[in-house]
Coordinates of C-alpha atoms and ligand atoms in Angstrom, one line a residue:
M15 CA 28.5 -71.3 90.7
S16 CA 25.0 -70.0 91.0
R17 CA 22.5 -70.6 88.1
R18 CA 22.4 -66.8 87.5
S19 CA 26.2 -66.3 87.2
L20 CA 26.4 -69.4 85.0
L21 CA 23.9 -67.9 82.6
I22 CA 25.7 -64.5 82.6
S23 CA 29.1 -66.1 81.7
S24 CA 27.5 -68.3 79.0
A25 CA 25.9 -65.3 77.4
A26 CA 29.2 -63.4 77.4
I27 CA 31.0 -66.4 75.7
V28 CA 28.2 -66.5 73.0
A29 CA 28.5 -62.7 72.4
V30 CA 32.3 -62.9 71.9
T31 CA 32.0 -65.9 69.6
A32 CA 29.3 -64.2 67.5
T33 CA 31.2 -61.0 67.0
A34 CA 34.6 -62.6 66.0
P35 CA 35.1 -62.6 62.2
K36 CA 34.6 -66.0 60.6
G37 CA 37.9 -67.9 60.3
A38 CA 39.8 -65.0 61.9
A39 CA 42.0 -67.4 63.8
A40 CA 42.9 -69.3 60.7
Q41 CA 43.9 -66.2 58.7
P42 CA 47.7 -65.9 58.5
A43 CA 49.0 -62.3 58.6
G44 CA 49.3 -60.7 55.2
S45 CA 46.9 -63.2 53.4
A46 CA 45.0 -60.3 51.9
M47 CA 47.7 -60.1 49.3
S48 CA 47.2 -62.8 46.7
P49 CA 50.2 -63.7 44.5
S50 CA 50.1 -62.8 40.8
S51 CA 52.2 -64.0 37.9
K52 CA 52.9 -63.0 34.4
V53 CA 51.9 -65.6 31.8
S54 CA 52.4 -65.5 28.0
F55 CA 50.5 -67.6 25.5
T56 CA 49.1 -67.4 22.0
V57 CA 45.4 -66.8 21.6
N58 CA 43.9 -67.3 18.1
G59 CA 47.4 -66.7 16.6
E60 CA 48.1 -63.6 18.6
S61 CA 50.8 -63.4 21.3
R62 CA 49.3 -62.2 24.6
S63 CA 50.9 -61.5 28.0
L64 CA 48.9 -61.0 31.2
D65 CA 49.6 -60.3 34.8
V66 CA 47.0 -62.4 36.6
D67 CA 46.1 -63.4 40.1
N68 CA 47.4 -67.0 40.3
R69 CA 43.9 -68.2 41.0
T70 CA 42.5 -66.9 37.7
S71 CA 41.0 -69.6 35.6
L72 CA 41.8 -69.7 31.9
L73 CA 38.1 -69.0 31.2
D74 CA 38.2 -65.8 33.3
A75 CA 41.6 -64.7 31.7
L76 CA 40.0 -65.1 28.3
R77 CA 36.7 -63.4 29.1
E78 CA 37.7 -60.8 31.7
H79 CA 41.3 -59.9 30.8
L80 CA 41.3 -60.4 27.0
H81 CA 37.6 -59.6 26.5
L82 CA 37.1 -62.7 24.4
A83 CA 33.5 -63.2 25.6
G84 CA 32.6 -65.9 23.0
T85 CA 33.7 -68.6 25.4
K86 CA 30.9 -69.0 27.8
K87 CA 30.7 -69.6 31.6
G88 CA 27.9 -72.0 32.4
C89 CA 28.6 -74.0 35.6
D90 CA 32.2 -72.8 36.3
H91 CA 33.0 -76.2 37.6
G92 CA 33.5 -78.6 34.7
Q93 CA 30.0 -79.9 34.2
C94 CA 28.5 -78.2 31.2
G95 CA 31.2 -77.8 28.5
A96 CA 30.1 -74.2 27.7
C97 CA 33.7 -73.0 28.3
T98 CA 35.4 -75.5 26.0
V99 CA 38.4 -74.1 24.1
M100 CA 41.3 -75.8 22.4
V101 CA 44.8 -75.8 23.8
D102 CA 47.5 -77.1 21.5
G103 CA 44.7 -78.8 19.5
R104 CA 43.1 -80.6 22.5
R105 CA 39.8 -79.5 23.9
I106 CA 39.6 -78.5 27.6
N107 CA 37.2 -77.0 30.0
S108 CA 38.8 -73.6 30.5
C109 CA 37.0 -73.2 33.8
L110 CA 38.9 -76.1 35.3
T111 CA 42.4 -74.9 34.5
L112 CA 44.5 -71.9 35.7
A113 CA 45.7 -69.3 33.2
V114 CA 49.2 -69.5 34.7
M115 CA 49.4 -73.2 33.7
H116 CA 49.4 -72.3 30.0
E117 CA 52.7 -70.5 29.5
G118 CA 53.7 -70.9 25.9
D119 CA 50.5 -72.7 24.9
Q120 CA 48.5 -72.2 21.7
I121 CA 44.9 -71.4 22.6
T122 CA 42.0 -71.4 20.1
T123 CA 38.6 -69.9 21.0
I124 CA 35.5 -69.6 19.0
E125 CA 36.7 -66.2 17.9
G126 CA 39.7 -67.8 16.2
L127 CA 37.7 -70.3 14.1
G128 CA 36.0 -68.1 11.6
E129 CA 34.0 -64.9 11.1
P130 CA 30.9 -63.8 9.3
G131 CA 31.4 -64.4 5.6
D132 CA 34.3 -66.8 6.3
L133 CA 32.9 -69.4 8.7
H134 CA 34.8 -72.5 9.8
P135 CA 33.0 -75.5 8.1
M136 CA 31.8 -76.6 11.5
Q137 CA 30.3 -73.2 12.2
A138 CA 28.6 -73.2 8.8
A139 CA 27.2 -76.7 9.4
F140 CA 25.8 -75.6 12.8
V141 CA 24.0 -72.7 11.0
K142 CA 22.8 -75.0 8.2
H143 CA 21.4 -77.7 10.6
D144 CA 20.0 -75.2 13.2
G145 CA 22.5 -76.7 15.7
F146 CA 21.5 -74.1 18.3
Q147 CA 18.6 -72.2 19.8
C148 CA 19.6 -69.7 22.5
G149 CA 23.3 -70.2 21.4
Y150 CA 24.8 -70.1 24.9
C151 CA 26.3 -73.6 24.6
T152 CA 27.2 -73.2 21.0
P153 CA 30.8 -71.9 21.1
G154 CA 31.7 -74.8 23.4
Q155 CA 29.8 -77.2 21.2
I156 CA 31.6 -76.1 18.1
C157 CA 35.1 -76.1 19.7
S158 CA 34.4 -79.5 21.1
S159 CA 33.1 -80.9 17.8
I160 CA 36.2 -79.8 15.9
A161 CA 38.4 -81.4 18.5
V162 CA 36.3 -84.5 18.6
L163 CA 36.8 -85.2 14.9
E164 CA 40.5 -84.8 15.3
E165 CA 40.5 -87.1 18.3
I166 CA 38.7 -89.8 16.3
R167 CA 41.0 -89.3 13.3
A168 CA 44.0 -89.6 15.6
N169 CA 42.5 -92.7 17.1
I170 CA 42.5 -91.2 20.6
P171 CA 40.2 -93.3 22.8
S172 CA 37.3 -91.6 24.5
H173 CA 37.1 -92.0 28.3
V174 CA 35.0 -95.1 27.9
T175 CA 37.5 -96.9 25.7
S176 CA 40.4 -98.4 27.6
D177 CA 42.0 -100.5 24.8
L178 CA 44.4 -98.2 23.0
T179 CA 44.7 -100.6 20.1
T180 CA 40.9 -100.5 19.4
E181 CA 40.1 -99.0 16.1
V182 CA 37.7 -96.1 16.7
Q183 CA 35.0 -95.8 14.1
I184 CA 33.5 -92.4 13.2
T185 CA 29.9 -93.2 13.8
P186 CA 27.1 -91.0 15.1
A187 CA 27.1 -93.1 18.3
E188 CA 30.8 -92.4 18.8
I189 CA 30.3 -88.7 18.2
R190 CA 27.4 -88.6 20.6
E191 CA 29.4 -90.3 23.3
R192 CA 32.4 -88.0 22.9
M193 CA 30.1 -84.9 22.9
S194 CA 28.4 -86.0 26.1
G195 CA 30.3 -83.4 28.1
N196 CA 28.7 -80.6 26.3
I197 CA 25.3 -79.9 27.7
C198 CA 22.6 -78.0 25.7
R199 CA 19.8 -76.9 27.8
C200 CA 17.7 -76.1 24.7
G201 CA 18.0 -79.7 23.6
A202 CA 19.4 -79.1 20.2
Y203 CA 21.3 -82.4 20.3
S204 CA 20.0 -84.0 17.1
N205 CA 20.7 -80.9 15.1
I206 CA 24.2 -80.6 16.6
L207 CA 24.8 -84.2 15.7
D208 CA 23.6 -83.7 12.1
A209 CA 26.1 -80.8 11.8
I210 CA 29.0 -82.8 13.0
V211 CA 28.0 -85.9 10.9
E212 CA 28.0 -83.7 7.8
V213 CA 31.5 -82.3 8.6
A214 CA 32.8 -85.7 9.4
G215 CA 31.5 -86.9 6.0
I216 CA 29.6 -89.9 7.5
K217 CA 26.8 -91.5 5.4
V218 CA 23.9 -92.2 7.7
Ligands
FES328 FE1 33.3 -74.9 32.3 FE2 30.7 -75.4 32.7 S1 31.6 -73.5 32.6 S2 32.3 -76.8 32.2
FES329 FE1 20.6 -73.1 24.1 FE2 22.4 -75.0 23.7 S1 21.4 -73.8 22.2 S2 21.8 -74.2 25.6

């Protein structure tokens, strides 16, 4: 093969490769249709049923489908805690779980805790202690704080405690450790801790 014909055939291969859609070979026929499912759960005491794409996170189901925008999306991959809600009394990052996995569950979001004039004690303590600045992390911080105190009272070890028989003390250090998954970019940590300590009834 002459150098000229080699160059021409190489250029033709490059052109064909460049115009083929990315991943076209890997696309199975009919993959444009994504499966959806019906899911029913209770949100803040109200029964809700949704038809959702199976890939919808619980966070997006709450915010986009149920318009409960109090729960915030920060990182959307489990690193900031802004999306924390309570499911059957336990806190979870709602960005890391699919809505369809929560059939029959009891979900509590910040909207279900209190309202102006009738705040949950933790909400009132956050206000009293200035436990927020921009407020973006606050719904997650408050949901997490409430669940943290229940975890400690129920003697559920944090991820750093491996001995199930260890008695867990309610101390500011224990609270700080358990709240470490909730990031506050405004750095309101000491005020957040003051609020939780007050609700926990700890003398410091
Ligand atoms: Fe879920 Fe950040 S948005 S952890
Ligand atoms: Fe602004 Fe926490 S109050 S991120």
